[in-house]
Coordinates of C-alpha atoms and ligand atoms in Angstrom, one line a residue:
H128 CA 122.9 115.1 103.1
H129 CA 121.4 116.2 106.4
P130 CA 121.4 114.7 109.7
N131 CA 117.9 113.5 110.6
G132 CA 117.4 116.1 113.2
R133 CA 117.8 119.0 110.8
A134 CA 115.7 117.7 107.9
L135 CA 112.6 119.5 106.9
R136 CA 109.5 117.4 107.7
M137 CA 106.6 119.3 106.3
I138 CA 102.9 118.7 105.6
M139 CA 101.2 120.8 102.9
F140 CA 97.6 120.8 104.1
G141 CA 94.5 122.2 102.5
K142 CA 91.2 121.5 100.8
P143 CA 91.1 119.7 97.4
G144 CA 92.1 122.3 94.8
A145 CA 93.6 124.7 97.4
G146 CA 96.9 124.7 95.4
K147 CA 98.9 122.1 97.4
G148 CA 100.4 120.5 94.4
T149 CA 101.1 123.8 92.6
L150 CA 102.9 125.4 95.6
T151 CA 104.8 122.2 96.5
A152 CA 106.1 122.0 93.0
R153 CA 107.4 125.5 93.2
L154 CA 109.2 124.8 96.5
V155 CA 110.8 121.6 95.0
Q156 CA 111.9 123.6 92.0
K157 CA 113.6 126.3 94.1
Y158 CA 115.0 124.4 97.1
D159 CA 116.7 121.1 97.8
I160 CA 113.5 119.4 98.9
L161 CA 111.6 116.4 97.6
S162 CA 107.9 115.9 97.7
L163 CA 105.4 113.0 97.9
S164 CA 101.8 113.4 96.7
T165 CA 99.5 110.6 97.7
G166 CA 97.1 111.7 95.0
D167 CA 99.8 111.4 92.3
L168 CA 100.9 108.0 93.8
L169 CA 97.4 106.6 93.7
R170 CA 96.8 107.8 90.1
Q171 CA 100.0 106.0 89.1
H172 CA 98.8 102.8 90.9
I173 CA 95.5 103.1 89.1
A174 CA 97.2 103.6 85.7
E175 CA 99.5 100.6 86.3
K176 CA 96.6 98.5 87.6
T177 CA 98.5 97.4 90.7
E178 CA 96.7 95.8 93.6
V179 CA 96.5 99.1 95.4
G180 CA 95.3 100.7 92.2
R181 CA 92.4 98.3 91.9
V182 CA 91.2 99.2 95.4
A183 CA 91.8 102.9 94.8
E184 CA 90.1 103.3 91.4
E185 CA 86.5 103.3 92.5
I186 CA 87.1 105.1 95.8
V187 CA 89.0 108.0 94.1
A188 CA 86.5 108.2 91.3
K189 CA 83.7 108.7 93.9
G190 CA 85.7 111.2 96.0
G191 CA 86.0 108.9 99.0
L192 CA 89.1 108.1 101.1
L193 CA 91.2 104.9 101.1
P194 CA 91.6 103.1 104.4
D195 CA 94.2 104.7 106.8
E196 CA 96.4 101.5 107.1
L197 CA 96.6 101.0 103.4
M198 CA 97.6 104.7 102.9
L199 CA 100.3 104.3 105.5
K200 CA 101.7 101.3 103.6
V201 CA 101.7 103.3 100.3
V202 CA 103.5 106.2 101.9
S203 CA 105.9 104.6 104.4
S204 CA 107.9 102.6 101.9
K205 CA 108.5 105.8 99.9
L206 CA 109.3 107.8 103.0
D207 CA 111.9 105.4 104.2
A208 CA 113.8 106.1 101.0
L209 CA 113.7 109.8 101.7
R210 CA 115.2 109.5 105.2
H211 CA 118.1 111.7 104.6
K212 CA 116.3 114.3 102.5
H213 CA 114.2 117.3 103.2
W214 CA 110.6 116.4 102.3
I215 CA 107.0 117.7 101.9
L216 CA 104.0 115.5 102.1
D217 CA 101.1 116.6 99.9
G218 CA 97.7 114.9 100.5
F219 CA 98.8 112.8 103.5
P220 CA 97.8 112.6 106.3
R221 CA 94.1 113.2 105.5
T222 CA 92.5 111.8 108.7
V223 CA 93.4 112.1 112.4
G224 CA 94.0 108.3 112.2
Q225 CA 96.6 108.9 109.4
G226 CA 98.1 111.7 111.4
R227 CA 98.7 109.3 114.4
L228 CA 100.1 106.6 112.2
L229 CA 102.5 109.1 110.6
D230 CA 103.7 110.4 113.9
A231 CA 104.3 106.8 115.1
H232 CA 106.2 106.0 111.9
L233 CA 108.4 109.1 112.1
R234 CA 109.1 108.5 115.8
K235 CA 110.7 105.2 114.8
Q236 CA 112.9 107.3 112.4
C237 CA 113.7 109.8 115.2
S238 CA 112.6 112.5 112.7
P239 CA 109.3 114.0 113.6
L240 CA 107.3 116.6 111.7
N241 CA 108.5 120.2 112.1
L242 CA 106.2 122.2 109.9
V243 CA 102.5 122.1 108.9
V244 CA 101.3 124.6 106.4
N245 CA 97.6 125.1 106.0
L246 CA 96.5 126.7 102.7
D247 CA 93.3 128.5 103.5
V248 CA 91.4 129.2 100.3
P249 CA 87.7 130.0 100.1
D250 CA 85.4 127.2 98.6
E251 CA 84.1 129.6 95.9
V252 CA 87.6 130.3 94.6
I253 CA 88.4 126.6 94.5
L254 CA 85.3 125.5 92.6
T255 CA 86.0 127.9 89.7
R256 CA 89.7 126.7 89.5
I257 CA 88.9 123.0 89.2
S258 CA 87.0 123.3 86.0
D259 CA 90.1 124.9 84.4
R260 CA 92.6 122.3 85.7
W261 CA 94.5 120.0 83.3
V262 CA 97.1 117.4 84.4
H263 CA 100.0 115.5 83.0
L264 CA 99.3 112.1 84.6
P265 CA 102.8 110.5 84.4
S266 CA 104.5 113.4 86.2
G267 CA 101.7 114.9 88.2
R268 CA 102.3 118.4 86.6
V269 CA 99.3 120.6 87.0
Y270 CA 98.1 123.4 84.6
N271 CA 95.3 125.8 84.7
L272 CA 93.7 127.5 81.7
S273 CA 93.2 130.8 83.5
Y274 CA 96.3 130.9 85.7
N275 CA 99.1 128.6 84.6
R276 CA 98.5 127.7 81.0
P277 CA 100.7 125.1 79.2
R278 CA 102.9 126.7 76.5
V279 CA 100.9 124.7 73.9
D280 CA 97.2 124.1 74.8
G281 CA 96.6 120.5 75.7
L282 CA 100.3 119.5 75.9
D283 CA 102.7 119.1 78.7
D284 CA 105.5 121.7 78.7
K285 CA 108.3 119.2 79.4
T286 CA 107.4 116.1 77.4
G287 CA 104.9 117.4 74.8
E288 CA 102.6 114.5 75.9
P289 CA 98.8 115.2 76.0
L290 CA 97.2 116.6 79.2
T291 CA 94.0 115.1 80.6
K292 CA 91.2 116.0 82.9
R293 CA 91.1 114.1 86.2
P294 CA 88.0 111.9 86.4
D295 CA 87.2 113.2 89.9
D296 CA 87.3 116.9 88.8
N297 CA 83.6 117.0 87.7
P298 CA 81.5 119.4 89.9
E299 CA 79.5 116.6 91.5
T300 CA 82.5 114.5 92.7
F301 CA 84.3 117.7 93.6
T302 CA 81.5 118.7 95.9
R303 CA 81.8 115.3 97.6
R304 CA 85.5 115.7 98.0
L305 CA 85.0 119.0 99.7
Q306 CA 82.4 117.4 102.1
Q307 CA 84.8 114.6 102.8
F308 CA 87.5 117.3 103.6
Y309 CA 85.2 119.0 106.2
A310 CA 84.1 115.7 107.7
S311 CA 87.4 113.8 107.9
T312 CA 90.4 116.0 107.1
S313 CA 89.8 119.3 108.7
P314 CA 89.9 117.8 112.3
L315 CA 93.6 117.3 111.7
L316 CA 94.1 121.0 112.1
Q317 CA 92.9 120.7 115.7
Y318 CA 95.2 117.7 116.1
Y319 CA 98.2 119.7 115.0
S320 CA 97.3 122.8 117.0
S321 CA 96.6 121.1 120.3
S322 CA 99.2 120.8 123.0
P323 CA 102.2 118.6 122.2
S324 CA 100.6 115.3 121.4
T325 CA 101.4 112.3 123.4
N326 CA 102.3 110.7 120.0
S327 CA 105.3 112.8 119.4
P328 CA 108.1 113.4 121.8
G329 CA 109.5 116.9 122.2
P330 CA 108.1 120.2 120.9
K331 CA 105.4 119.9 118.3
A332 CA 105.5 121.0 114.6
K333 CA 105.0 124.6 113.8
L334 CA 101.5 125.2 112.3
V335 CA 101.1 128.1 109.9
S336 CA 97.9 129.1 108.1
L337 CA 98.3 131.0 104.9
R338 CA 95.2 132.8 103.5
G339 CA 95.0 134.2 100.0
S340 CA 93.3 133.6 96.7
T341 CA 96.4 133.8 94.4
S342 CA 99.7 132.0 94.6
D343 CA 101.4 135.4 94.2
E344 CA 99.9 136.4 97.5
I345 CA 100.7 133.1 99.2
W346 CA 104.2 132.4 97.8
P347 CA 106.1 135.0 99.8
L348 CA 104.3 134.0 103.0
L349 CA 105.1 130.4 102.3
E350 CA 108.8 131.1 101.8
H351 CA 108.8 133.0 105.0
A352 CA 107.2 130.1 106.9
L353 CA 109.9 127.8 105.5
A354 CA 112.8 129.9 106.7
W355 CA 114.4 127.0 108.2
P356 CA 112.5 125.8 111.2
S357 CA 115.8 125.2 112.9
E358 CA 114.4 126.1 116.3
T359 CA 111.8 123.3 116.0
A360 CA 114.1 120.8 114.4
L361 CA 114.4 117.8 116.7
G362 CA 116.9 115.2 117.2
C363 CA 116.3 112.1 119.1
G364 CA 118.7 111.6 122.0
G365 CA 118.3 114.1 124.8
T366 CA 115.3 116.2 123.5
A367 CA 112.6 113.5 123.9
S368 CA 110.9 113.6 127.3
Ligands
AP5_8 P1 94.6 114.4 95.7 O1 95.2 114.3 94.3 O2 95.5 114.6 96.8 O3 93.5 115.5 95.6 P2 93.1 116.7 96.5 O4 93.6 116.8 97.9 O5 91.7 116.8 96.3 O6 94.0 117.8 95.9 P3 94.1 118.4 94.5 O7 95.1 117.6 93.7 O8 92.7 118.4 93.9 O9 94.4 119.9 94.7 P4 95.7 120.7 95.1 O10 95.5 121.3 96.4 O11 97.0 119.9 94.9 O12 95.6 121.8 94.0 P5 96.4 122.2 92.7 O13 97.7 122.6 93.0 O14 96.2 121.1 91.7 O15 93.8 113.1 96.0 C1 92.9 112.5 95.1 C2 92.1 111.4 95.7 O16 93.0 110.3 96.1 C3 91.3 111.7 97.0 O17 90.1 112.3 96.7 C4 91.2 110.4 97.7 O18 90.2 109.6 97.1 C5 92.6 109.7 97.4 N1 93.6 110.0 98.4 C6 94.7 110.8 98.3 N2 95.4 110.9 99.4 C7 94.7 110.1 100.3 C8 94.9 109.8 101.7 N3 95.9 110.3 102.4 N4 94.0 109.0 102.3 C9 92.9 108.5 101.6 N5 92.7 108.7 100.3 C10 93.5 109.5 99.7 O19 95.5 123.4 92.2 C11 94.2 123.3 91.8 C12 94.0 124.1 90.5 O20 94.1 125.5 90.8 C13 95.0 123.8 89.4 O21 94.4 123.9 88.2 C14 96.0 125.0 89.7 O22 96.7 125.3 88.5 C15 95.1 126.1 90.1 N6 95.7 127.0 91.0 C16 96.6 126.7 92.0 N7 96.9 127.8 92.6 C17 96.3 128.8 92.0 C18 96.2 130.2 92.2 N8 96.8 130.8 93.2 N9 95.4 130.9 91.4 C19 94.7 130.3 90.4 N10 94.7 129.0 90.2 C20 95.5 128.3 91.0

């Protein structure tokens, strides 16, 4: 267990298909860190036909974004359970509005963000990857036919259950998701790089951009960025101004 002030509070940021899920899974495997993927959460809600799932199904299929307030609700209950853990958020926040809501929520926990990693991968690279992606829906495990093949084609390595294609991974919807990224999500980079926001007390999170087209290029850079952001770790009492 870690005192709140020392815990890793990280956002894995990037375009759809940039490799957020793949690299987050690697970090979780190697370090004592937990992760939360809003894409995986929503796909589970859809599969279980919950109330959120019913709202999400059509929006996700079309490559749109769910309302900010609803997303905060989905995320915050999970986050509260991770209070004493190191964590990475994958796929949230995705709008400046969500960024503000998250800051406010973490402020209540006295445990603000300390690291934002931006995976900067060219569109052309991403578009070719997506057609090769297969997923294991229950766990969120991701495979790629040209890069990270399952041991047996079509089956999950751990459970042996069948892999599926995501319904939003067809070229047409994927193009819409990329457009949505540029319109609504990329402004968050400005939000995180601007001077300490009035929304979060004390020093702001460290923002690191990693560029590369293979995970072997990106992985060492990512581990370096993660070298504990102790200088940016914040407690509550005393440091807030
Ligand atoms: P979500 O599941 O978050 O989709 P996304 O952001 O589009 O991200 P992806 O899962 O497509 O990609 P990734 O970056 O994780 O890449 P991956 O590691 O799989 O969200 C889905 C939908 O839910 C959204 O469109 C929206 O509708 C809704 N939603 C979610 N969050 C929301 C929010 N906060 N607010 C509102 N709505 C929300 O890698 C991609 C592929 O490339 C894989 O096949 C992988 O194996 C391969 N790959 C990875 N790295 C490499 C490499 N270095 N070289 C070769 N191949 C690689």
